[in-house]
Amino acid sequence: QVQMVESGGGLVQARGSLRLSCAASRLPFSRYTMAWFRQAPGKEREFVALISRSGESSRYADSLKGRFTISRDNDQNTVTLQMNNLVPEDTAVYFCAANASVLMSVTTRVYDYWGQGTQITVSS
């Protein structure tokens, strides 16, 4: 079965940085658009960032652009989210997702596989 495992979550102070990684297995990684979503308590799951199959293109939520950077390594089957200048509003469970569609979608329902999520808590 497809496996998606996030790592790197934890507690960080405001203005700090954190890097999340997602390791995927048992899927043709390079043929999937990869994305990060997050869900805060009492909130709907929201789009964070995505990256194309080749890594040539990326897209970010407007409110996060400039602070977050997504990247991927198709040899390692990993996707990474670098988060800088964190604020308490970034506190959420962050999910890695894979999408086999040719479209780079920000909509959760088109993503085929999801990790279990990793908790990021920004204190201050």
Coordinates of C-alpha atoms in Angstrom, one line a residue:
Q1 CA 0.0 0.0 0.0
V2 CA 1.1 3.6 -0.6
Q3 CA 2.8 5.1 2.4
M4 CA 3.3 8.8 3.1
V5 CA 5.2 9.7 6.3
E6 CA 5.7 13.3 7.5
S7 CA 8.5 14.3 9.8
G8 CA 10.0 17.4 11.3
G9 CA 7.0 18.7 13.3
G10 CA 7.2 20.0 16.8
L11 CA 7.3 23.1 18.9
V12 CA 9.0 26.2 17.7
Q13 CA 9.1 29.8 18.8
A14 CA 7.6 32.7 16.8
R15 CA 10.0 34.0 14.2
G16 CA 11.7 30.7 14.2
S17 CA 12.1 28.2 11.3
L18 CA 11.2 24.6 10.8
R19 CA 11.6 22.1 7.9
L20 CA 9.1 19.4 7.3
S21 CA 9.8 16.3 5.2
C22 CA 7.5 13.8 3.6
A23 CA 8.8 10.4 2.5
A24 CA 6.6 8.5 0.0
S25 CA 6.8 4.9 -1.0
R26 CA 5.1 2.4 -3.2
L27 CA 4.0 5.0 -5.8
P28 CA 5.6 6.4 -8.9
F29 CA 6.7 9.5 -7.0
S30 CA 7.9 11.5 -10.0
R31 CA 4.5 11.2 -11.7
Y32 CA 2.6 12.8 -8.8
T33 CA 2.0 16.4 -8.0
M34 CA 3.0 16.8 -4.3
A35 CA 1.4 19.2 -1.9
W36 CA 1.2 20.3 1.7
F37 CA -2.0 21.2 3.5
R38 CA -2.7 22.1 7.0
Q39 CA -5.6 22.0 9.4
A40 CA -5.9 24.1 12.6
P41 CA -8.3 23.2 15.4
G42 CA -11.8 24.0 14.4
K43 CA -10.8 24.9 10.9
E44 CA -11.1 23.3 7.5
R45 CA -8.1 21.8 5.9
E46 CA -6.4 24.5 3.8
F47 CA -3.9 24.5 1.0
V48 CA -0.3 25.5 1.8
A49 CA 1.9 24.7 -1.2
L50 CA 2.3 22.4 -4.1
I51 CA 5.1 21.4 -6.5
S52 CA 4.9 19.9 -10.0
R53 CA 6.1 16.5 -10.9
S54 CA 9.5 17.7 -12.2
G55 CA 9.9 20.4 -9.5
E56 CA 9.9 23.1 -12.1
S57 CA 6.8 24.8 -10.9
S58 CA 5.4 25.6 -7.5
R59 CA 2.4 27.3 -6.0
Y60 CA 1.6 28.8 -2.6
A61 CA -1.2 30.1 -0.6
D62 CA -1.2 33.8 -0.9
S63 CA -0.8 34.4 2.8
L64 CA 2.2 32.1 3.0
K65 CA 4.1 33.1 -0.2
G66 CA 7.5 34.4 0.8
R67 CA 7.7 32.6 4.1
F68 CA 7.3 29.0 2.9
T69 CA 9.3 27.1 0.3
I70 CA 8.4 23.7 -1.2
S71 CA 10.9 21.4 -2.9
R72 CA 11.2 17.8 -3.9
D73 CA 13.8 15.2 -4.5
N74 CA 12.6 12.6 -7.0
D75 CA 15.6 10.4 -6.3
Q76 CA 14.8 10.3 -2.6
N77 CA 11.0 10.3 -3.1
T78 CA 10.7 13.2 -0.7
V79 CA 9.0 16.5 -0.6
T80 CA 10.1 19.2 1.8
L81 CA 8.4 22.3 3.2
Q82 CA 10.8 25.0 4.6
M83 CA 8.9 27.3 6.9
N84 CA 10.5 30.6 8.0
N85 CA 9.4 33.5 10.2
L86 CA 6.7 31.3 11.8
V87 CA 3.8 32.9 13.6
P88 CA 1.3 31.4 16.1
E89 CA -1.3 31.3 13.3
D90 CA 0.8 28.7 11.6
T91 CA 0.0 26.2 14.3
A92 CA -1.7 23.3 12.7
V93 CA -1.4 19.7 11.7
Y94 CA 0.5 19.6 8.4
F95 CA -0.3 16.9 5.9
C96 CA 1.6 15.7 2.8
A97 CA -0.5 14.8 -0.2
A98 CA 0.0 13.2 -3.6
N99 CA -2.1 13.9 -6.7
A100 CA -2.0 11.8 -9.8
S101 CA -3.9 14.3 -11.9
V102 CA -2.2 16.4 -14.5
L103 CA -3.7 19.5 -12.9
M104 CA -1.9 21.2 -10.0
S105 CA -4.9 21.6 -7.8
V106 CA -5.3 23.3 -4.4
T107 CA -8.4 21.3 -3.7
T108 CA -8.1 18.6 -1.2
R109 CA -10.5 16.2 -2.9
V110 CA -8.3 15.7 -5.9
Y111 CA -5.4 14.3 -3.9
D112 CA -5.2 10.6 -3.9
Y113 CA -2.9 9.9 -0.9
W114 CA -2.3 11.5 2.4
G115 CA 0.1 11.2 5.3
Q116 CA -1.0 11.0 8.9
G117 CA 0.1 14.6 9.5
T118 CA 2.6 16.2 11.8
Q119 CA 1.8 18.7 14.5
I120 CA 3.5 22.2 14.3
T121 CA 3.0 24.4 17.3
V122 CA 4.3 28.0 17.2
S123 CA 4.6 29.5 20.6
S124 CA 4.3 33.1 21.7

